[in-house]
């Protein structure tokens, strides 16, 4: 059973008075901390968590009025109730005590019943104030945590396990003074094999420690159906703990005094051993934190589905473009993979590499507008036919339009036959008149387009292999890294 005794700091320069207060308070369930003067009292406040101060007024060094004033001037201790105990009876002295910030003033000799009643009242008020301050801190902390999660949220690279770690770090008690946080957190979720996977988290010397649990703890929790369920429980003396079956399966080194949990059809989190009596409020706070992570998981899944659909449509359009170009087979798909491999070797950003892998496949999409008999003609094209063939770059740019998601694809379609000197090999007209630097997308696409076509001829025309092998070497050489191994591990359609 969780039993947190309120700590009362008794300050008096007379040991007999301290003994009297200790004899009064200890039997009533309070922990007594003793101090012989004002300076010692301030030191005790720094060292321990105090719930109330009983402070004598007439003391050496600094008196009770000054000690009370210093306590109230410190933001850390301002909420601690201070009761002045004095033999002074003048009205001016009582006003001075009120101005110093004391919550109450008791006259000597003290009445035990009155002192006990005043202490209970002030501790109740302090508890309410502490809850209000904790609720405010929870709100501001939740807002800050949500902002941090949102700023780092990338739906395409979202990892649910990583997000769970962040949530647990936020929830877990990382130091002994964080008594409003739990000591242990249990997390369960349905993995890719459609089975429940459970982990136990605790803080070891301020570092997050995770233990995999092999048991299905969900069997010991009440069923939730398709709804999200929040629950909490405090162990009470003489009563059976509501979740004893669940607790008995844990690898917890200490006894469990309370728990708070959130459970749904696919996710469950249970926080154990708060340093306080838990309530539905704590369960609602935990639920708010968990819902942020689950919402991001759901949103990321939808974004990935949309991205996959976009990629599929790009590949479908690319396959449609090469449907009548039997000589090249999976040429457009190879170009995409080669461009990604070369961009990676050149140190291009990962985002650019990912985009060029998909959108470089559309470089020949303009061939949809080219007559089928020209694409399949085995003989050399006549000048007029060659003129029609050259227009596939312009047709490709028109098909792809001006959508921002297809910017690179449009540039690839329009310029994949251009040389570094900005002259088109087919249309013989200048592009990008401003500046002579070759755009970052053009060289990989132009080189790999040639490279892939030569590959096709190496497979299909044995009598001309030596000729095409020389051309292969010519086009591959500028992109080889300095090492002898070249680009390794590139898997492409054949």
Short mmCIF file of C-alpha atoms in Angstrom, two decimals:
data_model
loop_
_atom_site.label_atom_id
_atom_site.label_comp_id
_atom_site.label_asym_id
_atom_site.label_seq_id
_atom_site.Cartn_x
_atom_site.Cartn_y
_atom_site.Cartn_z
CA UNK A 1 0.00 0.00 0.00
CA UNK A 2 1.30 3.48 -0.91
CA UNK A 3 1.61 5.55 2.29
CA UNK A 4 3.19 8.96 1.92
CA UNK A 5 3.56 10.73 5.26
CA UNK A 6 3.52 14.54 5.18
CA UNK A 7 6.83 16.03 6.28
CA UNK A 8 6.71 18.88 8.77
CA UNK A 9 9.75 21.03 9.47
CA UNK A 10 9.81 22.16 13.11
CA UNK A 11 12.13 25.11 13.80
CA UNK A 12 12.96 26.21 17.37
CA UNK A 13 16.14 27.03 19.25
CA UNK A 14 14.82 25.22 22.35
CA UNK A 15 15.26 21.39 22.13
CA UNK A 16 12.43 20.93 24.66
CA UNK A 17 9.97 22.66 22.32
CA UNK A 18 11.15 20.49 19.42
CA UNK A 19 10.63 17.38 21.53
CA UNK A 20 7.12 18.53 22.39
CA UNK A 21 6.21 19.12 18.73
CA UNK A 22 7.67 15.76 17.69
CA UNK A 23 5.69 13.99 20.42
CA UNK A 24 2.55 15.72 19.18
CA UNK A 25 3.00 15.11 15.44
CA UNK A 26 4.59 11.66 15.10
CA UNK A 27 1.63 9.69 16.54
CA UNK A 28 -0.66 11.52 14.13
CA UNK A 29 1.19 10.16 11.08
CA UNK A 30 3.60 13.01 10.27
CA UNK A 31 7.35 12.82 9.63
CA UNK A 32 9.14 15.45 11.69
CA UNK A 33 12.29 17.27 10.51
CA UNK A 34 14.09 19.31 13.17
CA UNK A 35 16.04 22.56 12.84
CA UNK A 36 17.58 24.69 15.62
CA UNK A 37 17.59 28.08 13.86
CA UNK A 38 16.55 29.93 10.72
CA UNK A 39 19.67 29.19 8.68
CA UNK A 40 19.44 25.49 9.45
CA UNK A 41 15.76 25.55 8.48
CA UNK A 42 16.58 27.03 5.05
CA UNK A 43 19.22 24.34 4.58
CA UNK A 44 16.73 21.58 5.44
CA UNK A 45 14.33 22.96 2.85
CA UNK A 46 17.03 22.67 0.20
CA UNK A 47 17.78 19.08 1.17
CA UNK A 48 14.30 17.58 1.65
CA UNK A 49 10.77 17.87 0.39
CA UNK A 50 8.79 19.65 3.12
CA UNK A 51 5.00 19.97 3.28
CA UNK A 52 4.61 22.44 6.16
CA UNK A 53 6.82 24.57 8.47
CA UNK A 54 6.19 25.23 12.19
CA UNK A 55 8.43 28.21 12.92
CA UNK A 56 9.32 29.81 16.25
CA UNK A 57 9.65 33.59 16.11
CA UNK A 58 12.23 34.45 18.77
CA UNK A 59 15.47 32.76 17.64
CA UNK A 60 19.16 33.79 17.41
CA UNK A 61 20.89 34.70 14.10
CA UNK A 62 17.74 35.32 12.03
CA UNK A 63 14.35 35.42 13.71
CA UNK A 64 11.16 33.71 12.56
CA UNK A 65 9.86 36.76 10.67
CA UNK A 66 13.00 36.98 8.51
CA UNK A 67 13.13 33.22 8.01
CA UNK A 68 9.49 33.20 6.86
CA UNK A 69 10.17 36.10 4.50
CA UNK A 70 13.09 34.28 2.89
CA UNK A 71 11.03 31.13 2.45
CA UNK A 72 8.27 33.04 0.67
CA UNK A 73 10.73 34.92 -1.54
CA UNK A 74 12.05 31.62 -2.93
CA UNK A 75 9.85 30.40 -5.79
CA UNK A 76 10.62 26.76 -4.97
CA UNK A 77 9.29 27.04 -1.40
CA UNK A 78 6.62 29.71 -1.81
CA UNK A 79 3.74 27.23 -1.75
CA UNK A 80 4.84 25.61 1.56
CA UNK A 81 2.52 26.75 4.40
CA UNK A 82 4.34 28.46 7.29
CA UNK A 83 2.84 28.63 10.79
CA UNK A 84 4.50 31.06 13.20
CA UNK A 85 4.53 30.04 16.89
CA UNK A 86 5.18 33.00 19.16
CA UNK A 87 4.83 34.25 22.68
CA UNK A 88 4.47 37.81 21.38
CA UNK A 89 0.96 39.17 21.83
CA UNK A 90 1.19 42.69 20.40
CA UNK A 91 -0.97 43.45 17.38
CA UNK A 92 2.06 44.86 15.54
CA UNK A 93 3.90 41.53 15.85
CA UNK A 94 0.98 39.59 14.36
CA UNK A 95 0.75 42.09 11.48
CA UNK A 96 4.50 41.68 10.94
CA UNK A 97 4.04 37.90 10.71
CA UNK A 98 1.25 38.27 8.15
CA UNK A 99 3.36 40.67 6.09
CA UNK A 100 6.22 38.13 6.17
CA UNK A 101 3.90 35.69 4.42
CA UNK A 102 2.84 33.32 7.22
CA UNK A 103 -0.37 31.39 6.60
CA UNK A 104 -1.18 31.23 10.32
CA UNK A 105 0.06 32.45 13.70
CA UNK A 106 -0.28 30.43 16.90
CA UNK A 107 0.31 31.76 20.39
CA UNK A 108 2.30 30.02 23.09
CA UNK A 109 1.55 27.90 24.97
CA UNK A 110 0.15 25.93 22.06
CA UNK A 111 -3.03 23.89 22.24
CA UNK A 112 -2.46 20.40 20.80
CA UNK A 113 -5.98 20.10 19.40
CA UNK A 114 -5.79 23.51 17.74
CA UNK A 115 -2.35 22.82 16.26
CA UNK A 116 -3.50 19.48 14.85
CA UNK A 117 -6.61 21.05 13.29
CA UNK A 118 -4.66 23.93 11.74
CA UNK A 119 -2.08 21.54 10.29
CA UNK A 120 -4.77 19.33 8.68
CA UNK A 121 -6.48 22.37 7.13
CA UNK A 122 -3.26 23.86 5.75
CA UNK A 123 -2.08 20.52 4.35
CA UNK A 124 -5.43 20.09 2.59
CA UNK A 125 -5.12 23.55 1.06
CA UNK A 126 -1.53 22.81 0.03
CA UNK A 127 -2.62 19.56 -1.60
CA UNK A 128 -5.24 21.40 -3.65
CA UNK A 129 -2.70 24.05 -4.66
CA UNK A 130 -0.18 21.36 -5.58
CA UNK A 131 -2.76 19.63 -7.76
CA UNK A 132 -3.60 22.90 -9.47
CA UNK A 133 0.08 23.63 -10.10
CA UNK A 134 0.61 20.06 -11.32
CA UNK A 135 -2.35 20.37 -13.70
CA UNK A 136 -0.94 23.63 -15.08
CA UNK A 137 2.50 22.04 -15.49
CA UNK A 138 0.89 19.04 -17.21
CA UNK A 139 -0.92 21.30 -19.66
CA UNK A 140 2.16 23.36 -20.55
CA UNK A 141 4.30 20.23 -20.69
CA UNK A 142 1.79 18.47 -22.96
CA UNK A 143 1.74 21.48 -25.28
CA UNK A 144 5.54 21.56 -25.39
CA UNK A 145 5.76 17.81 -25.92
CA UNK A 146 3.16 17.98 -28.69
CA UNK A 147 5.03 20.80 -30.41
CA UNK A 148 8.28 18.82 -30.24
CA UNK A 149 6.61 15.73 -31.70
CA UNK A 150 4.96 17.78 -34.44
CA UNK A 151 8.20 19.56 -35.39
CA UNK A 152 10.07 16.26 -35.73
CA UNK A 153 7.18 14.44 -37.42
CA UNK A 154 7.95 13.08 -40.88
CA UNK A 155 5.13 10.82 -42.08
CA UNK A 156 7.27 9.11 -44.73
CA UNK A 157 9.97 8.15 -42.20
CA UNK A 158 7.72 7.61 -39.19
CA UNK A 159 8.87 4.82 -36.86
CA UNK A 160 6.28 3.88 -34.24
CA UNK A 161 8.83 2.20 -31.95
CA UNK A 162 10.94 5.37 -31.92
CA UNK A 163 7.86 7.41 -31.06
CA UNK A 164 7.05 4.99 -28.21
CA UNK A 165 10.54 5.59 -26.79
CA UNK A 166 9.92 9.34 -26.85
CA UNK A 167 6.56 8.95 -25.11
CA UNK A 168 8.04 6.69 -22.42
CA UNK A 169 10.95 9.10 -21.79
CA UNK A 170 8.42 11.87 -21.27
CA UNK A 171 6.25 9.81 -18.90
CA UNK A 172 8.90 7.99 -16.86
CA UNK A 173 10.42 9.20 -13.58
CA UNK A 174 14.07 9.97 -14.35
CA UNK A 175 15.09 11.27 -10.93
CA UNK A 176 13.94 10.62 -7.33
CA UNK A 177 12.39 14.08 -6.92
CA UNK A 178 9.95 13.54 -9.81
CA UNK A 179 7.37 11.92 -7.54
CA UNK A 180 4.43 12.79 -9.78
CA UNK A 181 5.75 10.43 -12.46
CA UNK A 182 5.75 6.59 -12.55
CA UNK A 183 8.76 4.34 -11.90
CA UNK A 184 7.87 1.70 -14.52
CA UNK A 185 6.03 1.82 -17.86
CA UNK A 186 4.67 -1.25 -19.68
CA UNK A 187 3.91 -0.97 -23.41
CA UNK A 188 2.15 -3.51 -25.60
CA UNK A 189 1.23 -3.32 -29.30
CA UNK A 190 0.36 -5.56 -32.22
CA UNK A 191 3.43 -6.19 -34.40
CA UNK A 192 3.74 -7.00 -38.10
CA UNK A 193 3.02 -10.68 -37.36
CA UNK A 194 -0.36 -9.63 -35.88
CA UNK A 195 0.75 -10.74 -32.39
CA UNK A 196 0.98 -8.73 -29.18
CA UNK A 197 4.49 -7.58 -28.29
CA UNK A 198 5.21 -6.32 -24.76
CA UNK A 199 8.08 -4.21 -23.36
CA UNK A 200 8.88 -3.00 -19.86
CA UNK A 201 10.66 0.35 -19.43
CA UNK A 202 12.36 1.82 -16.38
CA UNK A 203 15.06 4.39 -15.73
CA UNK A 204 18.47 3.12 -14.62
CA UNK A 205 20.76 5.97 -13.50
CA UNK A 206 18.78 8.39 -15.63
CA UNK A 207 18.96 6.21 -18.76
CA UNK A 208 16.01 4.44 -20.37
CA UNK A 209 16.18 0.67 -19.97
CA UNK A 210 13.90 -1.68 -21.91
CA UNK A 211 13.12 -5.35 -21.23
CA UNK A 212 11.20 -7.57 -23.65
CA UNK A 213 8.40 -9.52 -21.96
CA UNK A 214 7.55 -12.88 -23.49
CA UNK A 215 4.14 -13.22 -21.86
CA UNK A 216 0.95 -11.83 -23.35
CA UNK A 217 -0.01 -9.46 -20.56
CA UNK A 218 -3.17 -8.44 -22.35
CA UNK A 219 -4.83 -11.67 -21.23
CA UNK A 220 -4.73 -10.43 -17.63
CA UNK A 221 -6.39 -7.10 -18.47
CA UNK A 222 -10.14 -6.63 -18.91
CA UNK A 223 -11.19 -6.83 -22.60
CA UNK A 224 -11.77 -3.47 -24.30
CA UNK A 225 -13.38 -4.49 -27.59
CA UNK A 226 -12.97 -1.81 -30.22
CA UNK A 227 -13.00 1.08 -27.74
CA UNK A 228 -10.17 2.90 -25.98
CA UNK A 229 -10.35 2.32 -22.24
CA UNK A 230 -8.58 4.20 -19.47
CA UNK A 231 -8.16 2.76 -15.99
CA UNK A 232 -6.37 3.41 -12.70
CA UNK A 233 -6.07 1.73 -9.32
CA UNK A 234 -4.49 2.32 -5.90
CA UNK A 235 -3.62 -0.50 -3.54
CA UNK A 236 -5.56 -0.14 -0.31
CA UNK A 237 -4.81 -1.82 2.95
CA UNK A 238 -6.98 -4.88 3.53
CA UNK A 239 -8.30 -4.95 -0.07
CA UNK A 240 -7.26 -7.07 -3.07
CA UNK A 241 -5.46 -5.07 -5.76
CA UNK A 242 -7.68 -4.83 -8.83
CA UNK A 243 -4.90 -5.74 -11.28
CA UNK A 244 -2.94 -8.26 -9.21
CA UNK A 245 -2.93 -10.88 -12.01
CA UNK A 246 -1.36 -8.36 -14.38
CA UNK A 247 1.25 -7.23 -11.84
CA UNK A 248 2.32 -10.76 -10.92
CA UNK A 249 3.57 -11.31 -14.49
CA UNK A 250 5.91 -8.31 -14.49
CA UNK A 251 9.65 -8.19 -13.91
CA UNK A 252 9.34 -5.40 -11.37
CA UNK A 253 11.93 -5.33 -8.56
CA UNK A 254 9.65 -3.38 -6.21
CA UNK A 255 6.09 -3.79 -5.00
CA UNK A 256 3.40 -2.09 -7.09
CA UNK A 257 1.34 0.43 -5.17
CA UNK A 258 -0.70 1.97 -7.99
CA UNK A 259 -1.12 1.98 -11.74
CA UNK A 260 -2.63 4.03 -14.56
CA UNK A 261 -3.35 2.61 -18.01
CA UNK A 262 -4.73 3.18 -21.49
CA UNK A 263 -5.80 0.21 -23.60
CA UNK A 264 -7.25 -0.17 -27.09
CA UNK A 265 -7.62 -2.94 -29.62
CA UNK A 266 -4.03 -2.57 -30.90
CA UNK A 267 -2.11 -0.66 -28.22
CA UNK A 268 -1.79 -0.67 -24.44
CA UNK A 269 0.33 1.33 -21.99
CA UNK A 270 0.40 0.92 -18.21
CA UNK A 271 2.33 3.22 -15.85
CA UNK A 272 3.23 1.87 -12.38
CA UNK A 273 4.22 3.33 -9.02
CA UNK A 274 3.45 7.03 -9.12
CA UNK A 275 4.74 8.76 -6.00
CA UNK A 276 1.21 9.80 -5.11
CA UNK A 277 -2.35 8.53 -5.03
CA UNK A 278 -3.48 8.34 -8.67
CA UNK A 279 -6.86 9.41 -10.01
CA UNK A 280 -8.80 9.55 -13.23
CA UNK A 281 -7.02 12.82 -13.98
CA UNK A 282 -3.68 10.96 -14.27
CA UNK A 283 -5.32 8.44 -16.60
CA UNK A 284 -6.67 11.24 -18.81
CA UNK A 285 -3.21 12.88 -19.01
CA UNK A 286 -1.66 9.55 -20.04
CA UNK A 287 -4.42 9.05 -22.61
CA UNK A 288 -3.75 12.49 -24.12
CA UNK A 289 -0.06 11.67 -24.56
CA UNK A 290 -0.77 8.28 -26.11
CA UNK A 291 -3.41 9.65 -28.48
CA UNK A 292 -0.86 12.05 -29.98
CA UNK A 293 1.40 9.15 -30.90
CA UNK A 294 -1.46 7.01 -32.23
CA UNK A 295 -2.79 9.89 -34.32
CA UNK A 296 0.65 10.39 -35.87
CA UNK A 297 0.89 6.67 -36.55
CA UNK A 298 -2.50 6.69 -38.31
CA UNK A 299 -1.69 9.86 -40.27
CA UNK A 300 1.73 8.53 -41.32
CA UNK A 301 0.10 5.30 -42.53
CA UNK A 302 -2.37 7.25 -44.68
CA UNK A 303 0.39 9.45 -46.11
CA UNK A 304 2.48 6.39 -46.97
CA UNK A 305 -0.51 4.79 -48.70
CA UNK A 306 -0.97 7.96 -50.74
CA UNK A 307 2.73 8.05 -51.61
CA UNK A 308 2.66 4.40 -52.64
CA UNK A 309 -0.34 5.11 -54.86
CA UNK A 310 1.52 8.06 -56.41
CA UNK A 311 4.59 5.89 -57.09
CA UNK A 312 2.42 3.17 -58.58
CA UNK A 313 0.75 5.62 -60.98
CA UNK A 314 4.16 7.00 -62.03
CA UNK A 315 5.38 3.48 -62.82
CA UNK A 316 2.12 2.71 -64.64
CA UNK A 317 2.58 5.78 -66.84
CA UNK A 318 6.22 4.81 -67.44
CA UNK A 319 5.21 1.28 -68.45
CA UNK A 320 2.57 2.70 -70.80
CA UNK A 321 5.24 4.84 -72.45
CA UNK A 322 7.44 1.83 -73.25
CA UNK A 323 4.63 -0.51 -74.26
CA UNK A 324 5.44 -0.19 -77.97
CA UNK A 325 9.19 0.15 -77.59
CA UNK A 326 9.93 -3.56 -77.51
CA UNK A 327 13.66 -3.10 -78.01
CA UNK A 328 14.15 -1.54 -74.61
CA UNK A 329 12.16 -3.91 -72.36
CA UNK A 330 12.41 -2.61 -68.79
CA UNK A 331 14.59 0.27 -69.89
CA UNK A 332 12.71 3.03 -68.03
CA UNK A 333 12.76 1.10 -64.75
CA UNK A 334 16.50 0.49 -65.09
CA UNK A 335 17.08 4.19 -65.68
CA UNK A 336 15.34 5.02 -62.38
CA UNK A 337 17.44 2.54 -60.40
CA UNK A 338 20.69 3.59 -62.08
CA UNK A 339 19.97 7.27 -61.47
CA UNK A 340 19.37 6.60 -57.78
CA UNK A 341 22.58 4.57 -57.51
CA UNK A 342 24.69 7.23 -59.25
CA UNK A 343 23.10 10.06 -57.23
CA UNK A 344 23.97 8.17 -54.05
CA UNK A 345 27.57 7.71 -55.18
CA UNK A 346 27.80 11.42 -55.97
CA UNK A 347 26.67 12.27 -52.43
CA UNK A 348 23.31 13.75 -53.37
CA UNK A 349 20.75 14.19 -50.54
CA UNK A 350 18.65 11.14 -49.72
CA UNK A 351 15.45 12.99 -50.63
CA UNK A 352 16.78 13.83 -54.10
CA UNK A 353 17.89 10.22 -54.61
CA UNK A 354 14.43 8.96 -53.69
CA UNK A 355 12.73 11.42 -56.05
CA UNK A 356 14.98 10.72 -59.01
CA UNK A 357 14.50 6.94 -58.61
CA UNK A 358 10.77 7.38 -59.20
CA UNK A 359 10.56 10.32 -61.56
CA UNK A 360 13.46 9.45 -63.88
CA UNK A 361 11.30 6.57 -65.14
CA UNK A 362 9.12 9.16 -66.89
CA UNK A 363 11.92 10.53 -69.08
CA UNK A 364 10.48 8.78 -72.18
CA UNK A 365 6.79 9.33 -71.41
CA UNK A 366 6.50 11.52 -74.53
CA UNK A 367 6.82 8.37 -76.69
CA UNK A 368 3.12 7.85 -76.07
CA UNK A 369 2.65 10.50 -78.80
CA UNK A 370 5.11 8.84 -81.21
CA UNK A 371 3.66 6.58 -83.88
CA UNK A 372 3.92 2.87 -83.05
CA UNK A 373 5.43 1.98 -86.43
CA UNK A 374 8.32 4.40 -85.80
CA UNK A 375 9.06 2.89 -82.40
CA UNK A 376 9.07 -0.64 -83.83
CA UNK A 377 10.82 0.13 -87.11
CA UNK A 378 14.01 -1.97 -87.36
CA UNK A 379 15.62 0.13 -90.11
CA UNK A 380 17.18 3.57 -89.80
CA UNK A 381 14.62 6.35 -89.66
CA UNK A 382 14.17 8.78 -92.52
CA UNK A 383 14.87 12.47 -91.78
CA UNK A 384 11.17 13.28 -91.45
CA UNK A 385 10.64 10.26 -89.20
CA UNK A 386 13.64 11.23 -87.12
CA UNK A 387 12.14 14.72 -86.72
CA UNK A 388 8.96 13.19 -85.34
CA UNK A 389 10.93 11.00 -82.96
CA UNK A 390 12.87 13.98 -81.60
CA UNK A 391 9.64 15.65 -80.51
CA UNK A 392 9.02 13.05 -77.77
CA UNK A 393 10.92 15.26 -75.31
CA UNK A 394 8.51 18.15 -75.86
CA UNK A 395 5.48 15.85 -75.75
CA UNK A 396 6.73 14.42 -72.47
CA UNK A 397 6.98 17.86 -70.86
CA UNK A 398 3.42 18.66 -72.01
CA UNK A 399 2.04 15.40 -70.61
CA UNK A 400 3.62 15.93 -67.20
CA UNK A 401 2.54 19.55 -66.96
CA UNK A 402 3.49 21.98 -64.20
CA UNK A 403 2.57 20.09 -61.02
CA UNK A 404 5.19 20.67 -58.33
CA UNK A 405 5.41 16.95 -57.52
CA UNK A 406 6.49 16.20 -61.11
CA UNK A 407 8.99 19.04 -61.55
CA UNK A 408 12.02 16.76 -61.87
CA UNK A 409 10.14 14.34 -64.14
CA UNK A 410 9.25 17.19 -66.52
CA UNK A 411 12.85 18.38 -66.63
CA UNK A 412 14.03 14.83 -67.25
CA UNK A 413 11.58 14.34 -70.11
CA UNK A 414 12.57 17.63 -71.72
CA UNK A 415 16.34 17.47 -71.39
CA UNK A 416 17.48 13.86 -71.08
CA UNK A 417 19.09 14.00 -74.56
CA UNK A 418 21.04 17.24 -73.96
CA UNK A 419 24.80 17.53 -73.67
CA UNK A 420 26.69 19.50 -71.01
CA UNK A 421 27.09 22.37 -73.52
CA UNK A 422 23.33 22.89 -73.34
CA UNK A 423 22.73 21.77 -76.92
CA UNK A 424 20.15 19.08 -77.55
CA UNK A 425 21.57 16.08 -79.39
CA UNK A 426 18.26 15.63 -81.17
CA UNK A 427 16.51 18.99 -81.30
CA UNK A 428 19.83 20.93 -81.59
CA UNK A 429 18.46 23.89 -79.64
CA UNK A 430 19.85 25.48 -76.46
CA UNK A 431 18.30 24.88 -73.03
CA UNK A 432 18.86 26.63 -69.70
CA UNK A 433 20.49 29.72 -71.29
CA UNK A 434 21.53 31.12 -67.88
CA UNK A 435 24.82 29.62 -66.74
CA UNK A 436 26.85 26.69 -68.05
CA UNK A 437 26.69 24.38 -65.01
CA UNK A 438 25.08 21.04 -65.81
CA UNK A 439 21.94 20.62 -63.65
CA UNK A 440 22.27 17.95 -60.95
CA UNK A 441 19.50 15.83 -62.47
CA UNK A 442 20.63 15.89 -66.13
CA UNK A 443 23.91 14.01 -66.11
CA UNK A 444 22.67 10.92 -64.22
CA UNK A 445 19.55 10.67 -66.42
CA UNK A 446 21.35 11.27 -69.73
CA UNK A 447 24.17 8.85 -68.92
CA UNK A 448 21.99 6.10 -67.52
CA UNK A 449 19.55 6.43 -70.43
CA UNK A 450 22.43 5.62 -72.80
CA UNK A 451 23.87 3.05 -70.45
CA UNK A 452 20.60 1.12 -70.20
CA UNK A 453 20.05 1.07 -73.97
CA UNK A 454 23.58 -0.25 -74.55
CA UNK A 455 22.89 -2.95 -71.97
CA UNK A 456 19.86 -4.01 -73.96
CA UNK A 457 21.89 -4.28 -77.15
CA UNK A 458 24.62 -6.24 -75.37
CA UNK A 459 22.02 -8.84 -74.52
CA UNK A 460 20.21 -8.88 -77.87
CA UNK A 461 22.91 -8.38 -80.56
CA UNK A 462 25.80 -10.74 -80.02
CA UNK A 463 27.56 -9.77 -83.23
CA UNK A 464 28.01 -6.17 -82.08
CA UNK A 465 28.92 -6.83 -78.44
CA UNK A 466 32.47 -5.46 -78.64
CA UNK A 467 31.26 -2.21 -80.18
CA UNK A 468 28.59 -1.70 -77.54
CA UNK A 469 30.89 -2.78 -74.72
CA UNK A 470 33.26 0.04 -75.64
CA UNK A 471 30.34 2.47 -75.62
CA UNK A 472 29.23 1.03 -72.26
CA UNK A 473 32.65 1.75 -70.79
CA UNK A 474 32.61 5.28 -72.22
CA UNK A 475 29.27 6.13 -70.58
CA UNK A 476 29.94 4.38 -67.27
CA UNK A 477 33.44 5.77 -66.66
CA UNK A 478 32.57 9.36 -65.55
CA UNK A 479 30.42 8.04 -62.71
CA UNK A 480 32.72 5.40 -61.29
CA UNK A 481 34.00 6.18 -57.77
CA UNK A 482 37.73 6.44 -57.16
CA UNK A 483 37.91 2.92 -55.65
CA UNK A 484 38.31 -0.21 -57.75
CA UNK A 485 34.95 -1.73 -56.83
CA UNK A 486 32.62 0.63 -58.67
CA UNK A 487 28.93 0.83 -57.82
CA UNK A 488 27.97 -2.36 -56.03
CA UNK A 489 24.68 -3.92 -55.06
CA UNK A 490 22.46 -2.20 -57.65
CA UNK A 491 19.53 -4.46 -58.48
CA UNK A 492 17.59 -3.46 -61.55
CA UNK A 493 14.95 -4.99 -63.83
CA UNK A 494 16.38 -6.99 -66.73
#
